[in-house]
GROMACS .gro file of C-alpha atoms in nm:
model
  503
    1MET     CA    1  -4.977  -3.293  -7.201
    2VAL     CA    2  -5.063  -2.984  -6.977
    3ASP     CA    3  -5.412  -3.018  -6.827
    4GLU     CA    4  -5.640  -2.834  -7.052
    5VAL     CA    5  -6.017  -2.821  -6.965
    6ILE     CA    6  -6.196  -2.790  -7.298
    7LEU     CA    7  -6.567  -2.848  -7.183
    8SER     CA    8  -6.724  -2.811  -6.829
    9ALA     CA    9  -7.062  -2.793  -6.689
   10LYS     CA   10  -7.161  -2.637  -6.375
   11ASP     CA   11  -7.462  -2.693  -6.167
   12ILE     CA   12  -7.676  -2.878  -6.411
   13CYS     CA   13  -8.035  -2.956  -6.312
   14MET     CA   14  -8.285  -3.094  -6.558
   15ASP     CA   15  -8.668  -3.136  -6.520
   16PHE     CA   16  -8.915  -3.339  -6.736
   17SER     CA   17  -9.258  -3.280  -6.634
   18SER     CA   18  -9.185  -3.141  -6.303
   19VAL     CA   19  -8.967  -3.454  -6.217
   20ARG     CA   20  -8.613  -3.364  -6.160
   21VAL     CA   21  -8.392  -3.626  -6.345
   22LEU     CA   22  -8.029  -3.421  -6.284
   23HIS     CA   23  -7.960  -3.265  -5.961
   24ASN     CA   24  -7.688  -2.988  -5.968
   25VAL     CA   25  -7.427  -3.191  -6.159
   26ASP     CA   26  -7.087  -3.059  -6.218
   27VAL     CA   27  -6.858  -3.226  -6.477
   28GLN     CA   28  -6.528  -3.119  -6.645
   29PHE     CA   29  -6.344  -3.287  -6.935
   30GLU     CA   30  -5.985  -3.206  -7.033
   31LYS     CA   31  -5.807  -3.229  -7.393
   32GLY     CA   32  -5.693  -3.551  -7.519
   33MET     CA   33  -5.844  -3.776  -7.218
   34VAL     CA   34  -6.091  -4.072  -7.247
   35TYR     CA   35  -6.375  -4.047  -6.989
   36GLY     CA   36  -6.604  -4.306  -6.873
   37VAL     CA   37  -6.958  -4.219  -6.774
   38VAL     CA   38  -7.133  -4.492  -6.581
   39GLY     CA   39  -7.461  -4.553  -6.395
   40GLU     CA   40  -7.759  -4.763  -6.393
   41ASN     CA   41  -8.026  -4.723  -6.659
   42GLY     CA   42  -8.216  -4.391  -6.558
   43ALA     CA   43  -7.928  -4.256  -6.392
   44GLY     CA   44  -7.906  -3.952  -6.600
   45LYS     CA   45  -7.610  -4.035  -6.830
   46SER     CA   46  -7.782  -3.992  -7.174
   47THR     CA   47  -7.965  -3.687  -7.058
   48LEU     CA   48  -7.621  -3.506  -6.943
   49MET     CA   49  -7.496  -3.593  -7.251
   50ARG     CA   50  -7.766  -3.470  -7.467
   51ILE     CA   51  -7.722  -3.134  -7.273
   52LEU     CA   52  -7.352  -3.130  -7.349
   53SER     CA   53  -7.396  -3.190  -7.699
   54GLY     CA   54  -7.697  -2.909  -7.737
   55PHE     CA   55  -7.998  -3.165  -7.788
   56LEU     CA   56  -8.128  -3.074  -7.471
   57GLN     CA   57  -8.152  -2.723  -7.272
   58PRO     CA   58  -8.082  -2.771  -6.904
   59THR     CA   59  -8.358  -2.613  -6.648
   60ARG     CA   60  -8.059  -2.466  -6.481
   61GLY     CA   61  -7.685  -2.452  -6.493
   62ASP     CA   62  -7.395  -2.336  -6.714
   63ILE     CA   63  -7.182  -2.476  -6.988
   64PHE     CA   64  -6.823  -2.362  -7.063
   65ILE     CA   65  -6.600  -2.416  -7.374
   66GLU     CA   66  -6.244  -2.362  -7.267
   67GLY     CA   67  -6.344  -2.145  -6.996
   68HIS     CA   68  -6.598  -1.928  -7.202
   69LYS     CA   69  -6.981  -1.961  -7.113
   70VAL     CA   70  -7.187  -2.063  -7.393
   71GLN     CA   71  -7.531  -2.157  -7.503
   72LEU     CA   72  -7.566  -2.472  -7.700
   73ASN     CA   73  -7.781  -2.617  -7.963
   74PRO     CA   74  -7.692  -2.899  -8.204
   75LEU     CA   75  -7.527  -2.674  -8.483
   76LYS     CA   76  -7.348  -2.461  -8.208
   77ALA     CA   77  -7.221  -2.774  -8.040
   78LYS     CA   78  -7.086  -2.902  -8.380
   79GLU     CA   79  -6.910  -2.573  -8.439
   80TYR     CA   80  -6.736  -2.615  -8.142
   81GLY     CA   81  -6.635  -2.965  -8.211
   82ILE     CA   82  -6.881  -3.152  -7.983
   83ILE     CA   83  -7.038  -3.460  -8.138
   84LEU     CA   84  -7.273  -3.718  -8.020
   85ILE     CA   85  -7.280  -4.075  -8.156
   86PRO     CA   86  -7.612  -4.211  -8.030
   87GLN     CA   87  -7.659  -4.566  -7.949
   88GLU     CA   88  -7.890  -4.596  -8.256
   89LEU     CA   89  -7.648  -4.464  -8.540
   90ASN     CA   90  -7.743  -4.185  -8.765
   91LEU     CA   91  -7.648  -4.326  -9.107
   92VAL     CA   92  -7.841  -4.350  -9.426
   93ASP     CA   93  -7.829  -4.725  -9.510
   94SER     CA   94  -7.922  -4.632  -9.903
   95LEU     CA   95  -7.603  -4.395  -9.928
   96ARG     CA   96  -7.251  -4.487  -9.970
   97VAL     CA   97  -6.984  -4.448  -9.694
   98TYR     CA   98  -6.842  -4.111  -9.840
   99GLU     CA   99  -7.200  -3.952  -9.891
  100ASN     CA  100  -7.268  -4.017  -9.535
  101VAL     CA  101  -6.938  -3.862  -9.410
  102PHE     CA  102  -7.029  -3.547  -9.612
  103LEU     CA  103  -7.404  -3.528  -9.579
  104GLY     CA  104  -7.485  -3.157  -9.507
  105SER     CA  105  -7.152  -3.064  -9.591
  106GLU     CA  106  -7.088  -3.183  -9.941
  107VAL     CA  107  -6.773  -3.052 -10.151
  108ARG     CA  108  -6.892  -2.881 -10.473
  109LYS     CA  109  -6.711  -2.798 -10.773
  110GLY     CA  110  -6.924  -2.530 -10.924
  111PHE     CA  111  -7.298  -2.645 -10.948
  112PHE     CA  112  -7.191  -3.017 -10.926
  113LEU     CA  113  -7.067  -3.233 -10.636
  114ASN     CA  114  -6.700  -3.302 -10.625
  115ARG     CA  115  -6.740  -3.690 -10.562
  116SER     CA  116  -6.372  -3.754 -10.617
  117SER     CA  117  -6.260  -3.510 -10.362
  118MET     CA  118  -6.501  -3.639 -10.100
  119ILE     CA  119  -6.405  -3.996 -10.163
  120GLU     CA  120  -6.031  -3.916 -10.148
  121ALA     CA  121  -6.112  -3.717  -9.823
  122THR     CA  122  -6.296  -4.020  -9.669
  123ARG     CA  123  -6.012  -4.258  -9.757
  124ARG     CA  124  -5.754  -4.022  -9.575
  125TYR     CA  125  -5.962  -4.005  -9.278
  126MET     CA  126  -5.999  -4.408  -9.298
  127GLN     CA  127  -5.600  -4.418  -9.324
  128GLN     CA  128  -5.581  -4.179  -9.037
  129LEU     CA  129  -5.755  -4.434  -8.796
  130SER     CA  130  -5.616  -4.742  -8.981
  131LEU     CA  131  -5.957  -4.849  -9.100
  132ARG     CA  132  -6.013  -5.043  -9.421
  133ILE     CA  133  -6.338  -4.951  -9.535
  134ASP     CA  134  -6.408  -4.859  -9.923
  135PRO     CA  135  -6.565  -4.504  -9.925
  136GLN     CA  136  -6.781  -4.616 -10.204
  137THR     CA  137  -6.949  -4.918 -10.018
  138TYR     CA  138  -7.323  -4.872  -9.946
  139VAL     CA  139  -7.379  -4.855  -9.567
  140SER     CA  140  -7.633  -5.098  -9.592
  141GLU     CA  141  -7.346  -5.362  -9.665
  142LEU     CA  142  -7.142  -5.283  -9.358
  143SER     CA  143  -7.128  -5.470  -9.036
  144PRO     CA  144  -7.247  -5.284  -8.718
  145ALA     CA  145  -6.890  -5.236  -8.607
  146GLN     CA  146  -6.798  -5.070  -8.940
  147LYS     CA  147  -7.097  -4.847  -8.920
  148GLN     CA  148  -6.963  -4.750  -8.585
  149MET     CA  149  -6.644  -4.655  -8.751
  150VAL     CA  150  -6.802  -4.447  -9.023
  151GLU     CA  151  -6.977  -4.252  -8.749
  152ILE     CA  152  -6.627  -4.178  -8.589
  153VAL     CA  153  -6.503  -4.081  -8.953
  154LYS     CA  154  -6.782  -3.862  -8.976
  155ALA     CA  155  -6.687  -3.686  -8.663
  156ILE     CA  156  -6.316  -3.645  -8.768
  157SER     CA  157  -6.428  -3.498  -9.083
  158LYS     CA  158  -6.624  -3.220  -8.873
  159SER     CA  159  -6.285  -3.149  -8.678
  160VAL     CA  160  -6.441  -3.294  -8.369
  161LYS     CA  161  -6.263  -3.213  -8.023
  162ILE     CA  162  -6.489  -3.382  -7.795
  163LEU     CA  163  -6.654  -3.725  -7.929
  164ILE     CA  164  -6.945  -3.859  -7.706
  165MET     CA  165  -7.016  -4.217  -7.761
  166ASP     CA  166  -7.319  -4.369  -7.612
  167GLU     CA  167  -7.294  -4.774  -7.552
  168PRO     CA  168  -7.076  -4.797  -7.862
  169THR     CA  169  -6.983  -5.162  -7.790
  170SER     CA  170  -7.369  -5.308  -7.756
  171SER     CA  171  -7.353  -5.481  -8.089
  172LEU     CA  172  -6.998  -5.562  -8.145
  173SER     CA  173  -6.785  -5.889  -8.091
  174GLN     CA  174  -6.500  -5.874  -7.878
  175GLU     CA  175  -6.257  -5.843  -8.182
  176GLU     CA  176  -6.449  -5.550  -8.326
  177ILE     CA  177  -6.443  -5.402  -7.962
  178SER     CA  178  -6.073  -5.428  -7.968
  179LYS     CA  179  -6.050  -5.238  -8.275
  180LEU     CA  180  -6.257  -4.967  -8.162
  181PHE     CA  181  -6.046  -4.922  -7.850
  182ASP     CA  182  -5.744  -4.883  -8.086
  183VAL     CA  183  -5.918  -4.621  -8.281
  184ILE     CA  184  -6.040  -4.442  -7.937
  185ARG     CA  185  -5.649  -4.445  -7.839
  186SER     CA  186  -5.561  -4.294  -8.165
  187MET     CA  187  -5.799  -4.032  -8.135
  188LYS     CA  188  -5.680  -3.957  -7.801
  189ASN     CA  189  -5.317  -3.930  -7.914
  190SER     CA  190  -5.460  -3.679  -8.166
  191GLY     CA  191  -5.579  -3.482  -7.880
  192ILE     CA  192  -5.940  -3.554  -7.921
  193THR     CA  193  -6.146  -3.599  -7.587
  194VAL     CA  194  -6.353  -3.914  -7.573
  195VAL     CA  195  -6.664  -3.955  -7.353
  196PHE     CA  196  -6.729  -4.313  -7.338
  197ILE     CA  197  -7.090  -4.411  -7.184
  198SER     CA  198  -7.137  -4.774  -7.123
  199HIS     CA  199  -7.265  -5.026  -6.867
  200LYS     CA  200  -6.975  -5.263  -6.934
  201LEU     CA  201  -6.741  -5.200  -6.641
  202LYS     CA  202  -6.469  -5.434  -6.774
  203GLU     CA  203  -6.436  -5.228  -7.090
  204VAL     CA  204  -6.466  -4.890  -6.898
  205LYS     CA  205  -6.158  -5.020  -6.684
  206VAL     CA  206  -5.955  -5.087  -7.006
  207VAL     CA  207  -6.020  -4.780  -7.210
  208THR     CA  208  -6.078  -4.487  -7.005
  209ASP     CA  209  -5.860  -4.262  -6.806
  210SER     CA  210  -6.106  -4.094  -6.577
  211LEU     CA  211  -6.441  -4.200  -6.461
  212ILE     CA  212  -6.785  -4.006  -6.373
  213ILE     CA  213  -7.039  -4.211  -6.171
  214LEU     CA  214  -7.398  -4.112  -6.190
  215ARG     CA  215  -7.679  -4.248  -5.942
  216ASP     CA  216  -8.032  -4.129  -5.962
  217GLY     CA  217  -7.933  -3.811  -6.143
  218ARG     CA  218  -7.658  -3.705  -5.921
  219LYS     CA  219  -7.283  -3.729  -5.954
  220VAL     CA  220  -7.158  -3.965  -5.681
  221HIS     CA  221  -6.781  -3.980  -5.795
  222GLU     CA  222  -6.545  -3.846  -6.037
  223GLY     CA  223  -6.169  -3.952  -6.056
  224LYS     CA  224  -5.933  -4.170  -6.200
  225THR     CA  225  -6.043  -4.490  -6.339
  226LYS     CA  226  -5.755  -4.708  -6.205
  227GLU     CA  227  -5.823  -4.592  -5.857
  228LEU     CA  228  -6.151  -4.825  -5.831
  229SER     CA  229  -6.215  -5.200  -5.886
  230GLU     CA  230  -6.503  -5.303  -6.113
  231ARG     CA  231  -6.677  -5.424  -5.787
  232GLN     CA  232  -6.630  -5.057  -5.617
  233ILE     CA  233  -6.752  -4.904  -5.932
  234ALA     CA  234  -7.073  -5.119  -5.935
  235GLU     CA  235  -7.123  -5.052  -5.563
  236LEU     CA  236  -7.122  -4.660  -5.615
  237MET     CA  237  -7.356  -4.713  -5.910
  238ILE     CA  238  -7.628  -4.891  -5.705
  239GLY     CA  239  -7.564  -4.717  -5.374
  240ARG     CA  240  -7.512  -5.043  -5.162
  241LYS     CA  241  -7.265  -5.333  -5.106
  242ILE     CA  242  -7.284  -5.627  -5.348
  243ASP     CA  243  -7.226  -5.905  -5.115
  244GLU     CA  244  -7.315  -6.144  -5.359
  245MET     CA  245  -7.373  -6.059  -5.737
  246TYR     CA  246  -7.481  -6.451  -5.815
  247PRO     CA  247  -7.724  -6.596  -5.580
  248PRO     CA  248  -7.592  -6.934  -5.439
  249LYS     CA  249  -7.665  -7.220  -5.688
  250LEU     CA  250  -7.965  -7.430  -5.645
  251SER     CA  251  -7.957  -7.807  -5.667
  252PRO     CA  252  -8.152  -7.972  -5.953
  253SER     CA  253  -8.319  -8.295  -5.936
  254ASN     CA  254  -8.190  -8.591  -6.112
  255GLU     CA  255  -8.533  -8.599  -6.335
  256LEU     CA  256  -8.397  -8.562  -6.706
  257ILE     CA  257  -8.647  -8.313  -6.873
  258LEU     CA  258  -8.474  -8.228  -7.201
  259GLN     CA  259  -8.218  -8.451  -7.403
  260VAL     CA  260  -8.061  -8.381  -7.743
  261LYS     CA  261  -7.905  -8.656  -7.927
  262ASN     CA  262  -7.681  -8.647  -8.242
  263LEU     CA  263  -7.848  -8.310  -8.355
  264THR     CA  264  -7.701  -8.171  -8.685
  265THR     CA  265  -7.833  -7.879  -8.874
  266LYS     CA  266  -7.900  -7.863  -9.249
  267ASP     CA  267  -7.669  -7.557  -9.290
  268GLY     CA  268  -7.377  -7.728  -9.100
  269THR     CA  269  -7.347  -7.489  -8.838
  270VAL     CA  270  -7.424  -7.731  -8.561
  271LYS     CA  271  -7.280  -8.104  -8.590
  272ASN     CA  272  -7.350  -8.405  -8.375
  273ALA     CA  273  -7.463  -8.224  -8.055
  274ASN     CA  274  -7.557  -8.414  -7.746
  275PHE     CA  275  -7.650  -8.281  -7.421
  276GLU     CA  276  -7.916  -8.339  -7.116
  277VAL     CA  277  -8.071  -8.106  -6.889
  278ARG     CA  278  -8.216  -8.199  -6.540
  279LYS     CA  279  -8.528  -8.041  -6.401
  280GLY     CA  280  -8.443  -7.717  -6.198
  281GLU     CA  281  -8.100  -7.709  -6.357
  282ILE     CA  282  -7.933  -7.386  -6.521
  283LEU     CA  283  -7.714  -7.548  -6.784
  284GLY     CA  284  -7.485  -7.319  -6.952
  285PHE     CA  285  -7.348  -7.297  -7.324
  286TYR     CA  286  -7.020  -7.111  -7.380
  287GLY     CA  287  -6.789  -7.057  -7.687
  288LEU     CA  288  -6.662  -6.795  -7.902
  289VAL     CA  289  -6.826  -6.590  -8.176
  290GLY     CA  290  -6.930  -6.853  -8.441
  291SER     CA  291  -6.928  -7.152  -8.218
  292GLY     CA  292  -7.280  -7.252  -8.299
  293ARG     CA  293  -7.442  -7.172  -7.956
  294THR     CA  294  -7.722  -6.960  -8.102
  295GLU     CA  295  -7.760  -7.207  -8.383
  296LEU     CA  296  -7.835  -7.487  -8.155
  297MET     CA  297  -8.101  -7.323  -7.962
  298GLU     CA  298  -8.260  -7.192  -8.278
  299ALA     CA  299  -8.253  -7.578  -8.390
  300ILE     CA  300  -8.421  -7.673  -8.078
  301ILE     CA  301  -8.702  -7.438  -8.122
  302GLY     CA  302  -8.767  -7.495  -8.470
  303VAL     CA  303  -8.622  -7.167  -8.603
  304ARG     CA  304  -8.320  -7.338  -8.793
  305LYS     CA  305  -8.372  -7.658  -9.000
  306VAL     CA  306  -8.262  -8.000  -8.847
  307ASP     CA  307  -8.087  -8.232  -9.069
  308SER     CA  308  -8.064  -8.544  -8.821
  309GLY     CA  309  -8.088  -8.614  -8.451
  310GLN     CA  310  -8.339  -8.645  -8.162
  311ILE     CA  311  -8.496  -8.412  -7.917
  312LEU     CA  312  -8.658  -8.601  -7.619
  313LEU     CA  313  -8.889  -8.418  -7.375
  314ASN     CA  314  -8.938  -8.612  -7.047
  315GLY     CA  315  -8.817  -8.929  -7.218
  316LYS     CA  316  -9.050  -8.921  -7.530
  317GLN     CA  317  -8.913  -8.805  -7.855
  318VAL     CA  318  -9.066  -8.494  -8.011
  319LYS     CA  319  -9.075  -8.322  -8.331
  320ILE     CA  320  -9.045  -7.942  -8.333
  321GLU     CA  321  -9.056  -7.752  -8.656
  322SER     CA  322  -9.147  -7.394  -8.529
  323PRO     CA  323  -9.121  -7.211  -8.218
  324GLN     CA  324  -9.529  -7.243  -8.198
  325ASP     CA  325  -9.451  -7.628  -8.169
  326ALA     CA  326  -9.186  -7.557  -7.908
  327LYS     CA  327  -9.415  -7.328  -7.709
  328LYS     CA  328  -9.714  -7.609  -7.708
  329LEU     CA  329  -9.445  -7.830  -7.547
  330GLY     CA  330  -9.340  -7.601  -7.297
  331ILE     CA  331  -9.009  -7.476  -7.451
  332VAL     CA  332  -8.955  -7.110  -7.481
  333TYR     CA  333  -8.685  -6.873  -7.611
  334LEU     CA  334  -8.557  -6.538  -7.519
  335PRO     CA  335  -8.362  -6.424  -7.794
  336GLU     CA  336  -7.986  -6.265  -7.817
  337ASP     CA  337  -8.151  -5.941  -7.960
  338ARG     CA  338  -8.408  -5.820  -7.723
  339LYS     CA  339  -8.511  -5.493  -7.932
  340THR     CA  340  -8.563  -5.687  -8.258
  341ALA     CA  341  -8.681  -6.035  -8.160
  342GLY     CA  342  -8.776  -6.021  -7.820
  343ILE     CA  343  -9.002  -5.706  -7.745
  344ILE     CA  344  -9.223  -5.499  -7.976
  345LEU     CA  345  -9.101  -5.147  -7.875
  346SER     CA  346  -9.399  -4.984  -8.025
  347LEU     CA  347  -9.643  -5.176  -7.823
  348GLN     CA  348  -9.771  -5.089  -7.464
  349VAL     CA  349  -9.588  -5.297  -7.193
  350PHE     CA  350  -9.902  -5.486  -7.063
  351MET     CA  351  -9.945  -5.622  -7.435
  352ASN     CA  352  -9.593  -5.750  -7.450
  353THR     CA  353  -9.658  -5.949  -7.161
  354THR     CA  354  -9.980  -6.111  -7.284
  355ILE     CA  355  -9.890  -6.141  -7.661
  356MET     CA  356  -9.797  -6.496  -7.669
  357SER     CA  357 -10.073  -6.620  -7.481
  358LEU     CA  358 -10.373  -6.442  -7.593
  359GLU     CA  359 -10.569  -6.740  -7.604
  360LYS     CA  360 -10.601  -6.711  -7.221
  361PHE     CA  361 -10.775  -6.366  -7.252
  362SER     CA  362 -10.982  -6.401  -7.559
  363LYS     CA  363 -11.290  -6.619  -7.688
  364VAL     CA  364 -11.452  -6.345  -7.907
  365LEU     CA  365 -11.314  -6.037  -7.746
  366LEU     CA  366 -10.981  -5.972  -7.563
  367GLY     CA  367 -11.015  -5.949  -7.192
  368ARG     CA  368 -10.838  -5.623  -7.151
  369ARG     CA  369 -10.887  -5.584  -6.795
  370ARG     CA  370 -10.749  -5.930  -6.723
  371GLU     CA  371 -10.446  -5.867  -6.934
  372ILE     CA  372 -10.376  -5.559  -6.751
  373GLU     CA  373 -10.413  -5.757  -6.402
  374THR     CA  374 -10.169  -6.013  -6.537
  375PHE     CA  375  -9.910  -5.752  -6.623
  376ARG     CA  376  -9.970  -5.598  -6.278
  377ASN     CA  377  -9.875  -5.929  -6.111
  378TYR     CA  378  -9.535  -5.963  -6.300
  379GLU     CA  379  -9.481  -5.590  -6.249
  380LYS     CA  380  -9.487  -5.659  -5.879
  381LYS     CA  381  -9.318  -6.002  -5.883
  382PHE     CA  382  -9.043  -5.914  -6.114
  383ASP     CA  383  -8.992  -5.545  -5.996
  384ILE     CA  384  -9.053  -5.411  -6.331
  385LYS     CA  385  -9.034  -5.029  -6.300
  386THR     CA  386  -9.298  -4.871  -6.526
  387ARG     CA  387  -9.519  -4.537  -6.481
  388THR     CA  388  -9.850  -4.719  -6.623
  389PRO     CA  389  -9.938  -5.054  -6.801
  390PHE     CA  390 -10.013  -4.857  -7.114
  391GLN     CA  391  -9.641  -4.711  -7.137
  392LEU     CA  392  -9.473  -4.798  -7.461
  393ALA     CA  393  -9.219  -5.058  -7.433
  394LYS     CA  394  -8.951  -4.839  -7.616
  395THR     CA  395  -8.966  -4.612  -7.302
  396LEU     CA  396  -8.820  -4.862  -7.065
  397SER     CA  397  -8.481  -4.905  -6.957
  398GLY     CA  398  -8.284  -5.227  -7.098
  399GLY     CA  399  -8.347  -5.400  -6.779
  400ASN     CA  400  -8.709  -5.342  -6.742
  401GLN     CA  401  -8.760  -5.458  -7.104
  402GLN     CA  402  -8.560  -5.770  -7.047
  403LYS     CA  403  -8.794  -5.834  -6.754
  404VAL     CA  404  -9.108  -5.786  -6.956
  405VAL     CA  405  -8.981  -6.049  -7.213
  406ILE     CA  406  -8.926  -6.280  -6.912
  407SER     CA  407  -9.288  -6.225  -6.807
  408LYS     CA  408  -9.420  -6.287  -7.162
  409LEU     CA  409  -9.236  -6.624  -7.158
  410VAL     CA  410  -9.346  -6.715  -6.795
  411ASN     CA  411  -9.708  -6.627  -6.904
  412THR     CA  412  -9.735  -6.902  -7.164
  413GLY     CA  413  -9.689  -7.159  -6.881
  414ALA     CA  414  -9.352  -7.304  -7.019
  415LYS     CA  415  -9.127  -7.513  -6.796
  416ILE     CA  416  -8.806  -7.493  -7.009
  417PHE     CA  417  -8.646  -7.159  -7.058
  418ILE     CA  418  -8.378  -7.086  -7.330
  419PHE     CA  419  -8.209  -6.783  -7.250
  420ASP     CA  420  -7.954  -6.649  -7.511
  421GLU     CA  421  -7.736  -6.355  -7.366
  422PRO     CA  422  -8.005  -6.277  -7.078
  423THR     CA  423  -7.828  -5.974  -6.950
  424ARG     CA  424  -7.693  -5.802  -7.276
  425GLY     CA  425  -7.759  -5.452  -7.277
  426VAL     CA  426  -7.872  -5.408  -6.898
  427ASP     CA  427  -7.697  -5.247  -6.596
  428VAL     CA  428  -7.524  -5.418  -6.311
  429ASN     CA  429  -7.826  -5.418  -6.070
  430ALA     CA  430  -8.071  -5.537  -6.341
  431LYS     CA  431  -7.826  -5.839  -6.394
  432HIS     CA  432  -7.858  -5.926  -6.023
  433GLN     CA  433  -8.245  -5.891  -6.032
  434ILE     CA  434  -8.243  -6.104  -6.361
  435TYR     CA  435  -8.041  -6.369  -6.182
  436GLU     CA  436  -8.287  -6.368  -5.880
  437ILE     CA  437  -8.595  -6.382  -6.100
  438MET     CA  438  -8.444  -6.700  -6.262
  439HIS     CA  439  -8.405  -6.876  -5.921
  440GLN     CA  440  -8.749  -6.752  -5.845
  441MET     CA  441  -8.889  -6.922  -6.145
  442ILE     CA  442  -8.726  -7.253  -6.052
  443LYS     CA  443  -8.872  -7.237  -5.707
  444GLU     CA  444  -9.227  -7.110  -5.805
  445TYR     CA  445  -9.266  -7.240  -6.150
  446ASP     CA  446  -9.054  -7.551  -6.170
  447ALA     CA  447  -8.849  -7.391  -6.439
  448THR     CA  448  -8.537  -7.520  -6.603
  449PHE     CA  449  -8.294  -7.326  -6.785
  450VAL     CA  450  -8.041  -7.349  -7.087
  451VAL     CA  451  -7.840  -7.028  -7.089
  452VAL     CA  452  -7.622  -6.896  -7.380
  453SER     CA  453  -7.383  -6.633  -7.246
  454SER     CA  454  -7.050  -6.478  -7.356
  455GLU     CA  455  -6.987  -6.342  -7.032
  456LEU     CA  456  -6.740  -6.568  -6.846
  457PRO     CA  457  -6.814  -6.438  -6.491
  458GLU     CA  458  -7.194  -6.477  -6.591
  459ILE     CA  459  -7.168  -6.833  -6.696
  460ILE     CA  460  -6.948  -6.932  -6.431
  461GLY     CA  461  -7.177  -6.758  -6.155
  462ILE     CA  462  -7.516  -6.895  -6.237
  463CYS     CA  463  -7.459  -7.236  -6.407
  464ASN     CA  464  -7.469  -7.591  -6.251
  465ARG     CA  465  -7.299  -7.717  -6.540
  466ILE     CA  466  -7.144  -7.565  -6.876
  467MET     CA  467  -7.115  -7.715  -7.227
  468VAL     CA  468  -6.845  -7.555  -7.437
  469MET     CA  469  -6.887  -7.527  -7.810
  470ARG     CA  470  -6.629  -7.483  -8.101
  471SER     CA  471  -6.683  -7.472  -8.456
  472GLY     CA  472  -7.038  -7.613  -8.423
  473GLU     CA  473  -6.936  -7.910  -8.185
  474ILE     CA  474  -6.989  -7.955  -7.813
  475THR     CA  475  -6.615  -7.994  -7.694
  476ALA     CA  476  -6.660  -8.055  -7.328
  477CYS     CA  477  -6.913  -8.078  -7.037
  478ILE     CA  478  -6.755  -7.881  -6.726
  479SER     CA  479  -6.914  -7.896  -6.375
  480GLY     CA  480  -6.834  -7.874  -6.018
  481GLU     CA  481  -6.481  -7.763  -5.927
  482GLN     CA  482  -6.374  -7.792  -6.289
  483ILE     CA  483  -6.571  -7.476  -6.375
  484SER     CA  484  -6.334  -7.184  -6.416
  485GLU     CA  485  -6.232  -6.936  -6.684
  486LYS     CA  486  -5.920  -7.128  -6.772
  487ASN     CA  487  -6.087  -7.447  -6.869
  488LEU     CA  488  -6.359  -7.267  -7.044
  489ILE     CA  489  -6.130  -7.062  -7.252
  490TYR     CA  490  -5.925  -7.393  -7.324
  491HIS     CA  491  -6.226  -7.576  -7.430
  492ALA     CA  492  -6.362  -7.306  -7.642
  493THR     CA  493  -6.029  -7.245  -7.833
  494GLY     CA  494  -5.858  -7.583  -7.815
  495LEU     CA  495  -5.537  -7.413  -7.747
  496GLU     CA  496  -5.272  -7.567  -7.495
  497GLU     CA  497  -5.114  -7.341  -7.227
  498GLY     CA  498  -4.878  -7.077  -7.387
  499ASP     CA  499  -5.045  -7.088  -7.729
  500SER     CA  500  -5.200  -6.753  -7.878
  501TYR     CA  501  -5.540  -6.722  -8.003
  502LYS     CA  502  -5.538  -6.577  -8.343
  503GLY     CA  503  -5.919  -6.554  -8.384
   0.00000   0.00000   0.00000
């Protein structure tokens, strides 16, 4: 394909309340290419994309479509074929798929909607992308991955030329991600330009042709993706060498702090689970989607009903029927989905830190000043970036939100921390900071961790031992030199070398 620049921007600057967040950024996008845009949270990725899709007007700079200077707003951008799919999808759950696809551009026959025409057209778009979604299904009945595909079909129906996708894989399984990548390649082959914003460097390496790296609002690199390793990309993002992504592992004591014996859940998602955790240890849990890892953790903290088995704390059997029971015993849980179960986005950040331990600050009235002082302590200790303690949690980056959740758990005085996907949705530098915080907690608070993670490098890099689960059962305990990707995958799938996993 002959190089054809379809969209470019020159000298883009953006100020918010006299603070410059984009500095003289130049970018260009060619037809039928897949571009990765990466950078730490706050680097300016989403701001730049909102400018290129007409939702923000730059303080300075020019935008060109096929060499012609243009002024963009959201409607104009769509006319030029530029469509942004935000991280929070813009679908109406109460409408059917075809109604979402044609929302605002309905096909009519006289005074009436031509439903059959819209259904058939939606079906054709689905076939074009090798998708199997019934156009008459209500969006509320779709999985996150299917909703993502409906957004893409909406874009195709609008004759998209440049599709901008903001963190499209954040809530998808590995199998769903593979399907999304197939769809992206199909669009590329049709001449559509795709801009893929992500913090997942492995995915960026797999699916993109070219890479734009932003740091502190400046473009620091632009070139072919294959020319850089993941490590080089990460170092360009944060502006320094990553000597060690994972801090050296600490040695736990021999003291058993938590034991789980023959635990089986009433719903059958966990069967006869046995494991033990030593004081100061980071014990990992690895397995494929549906292996029962999260369900086991939910059973331990009393969210999921237990049919049989025992939980022992410091050698004594305990009964845990709710997270409140677990908290009283010094066990707390960082959930997989931070935004729906870990942090209250509409609440101020200092309130999020103290919400699980309000009894410390109140007899009759809340000790508001002491709450703020408590937050300030964690803000400094865990390097939480905020403008003010009164800032709403939803305005923080993913990494800072996660650090607020961790501060909330620490403030309960707990000693056992169950972390489910602790670095999901955070950038590479925030990941490193979270690993350092965990070590800090072990040293300062005598903390012990049980960590569930789907990221093999993470689970290998931080854990003293790793329990592997498959079909609700623990299939292996791996430690020392036996900890490797090959061993973990073997025990997670049960396949011999040379077999192929069908999912």
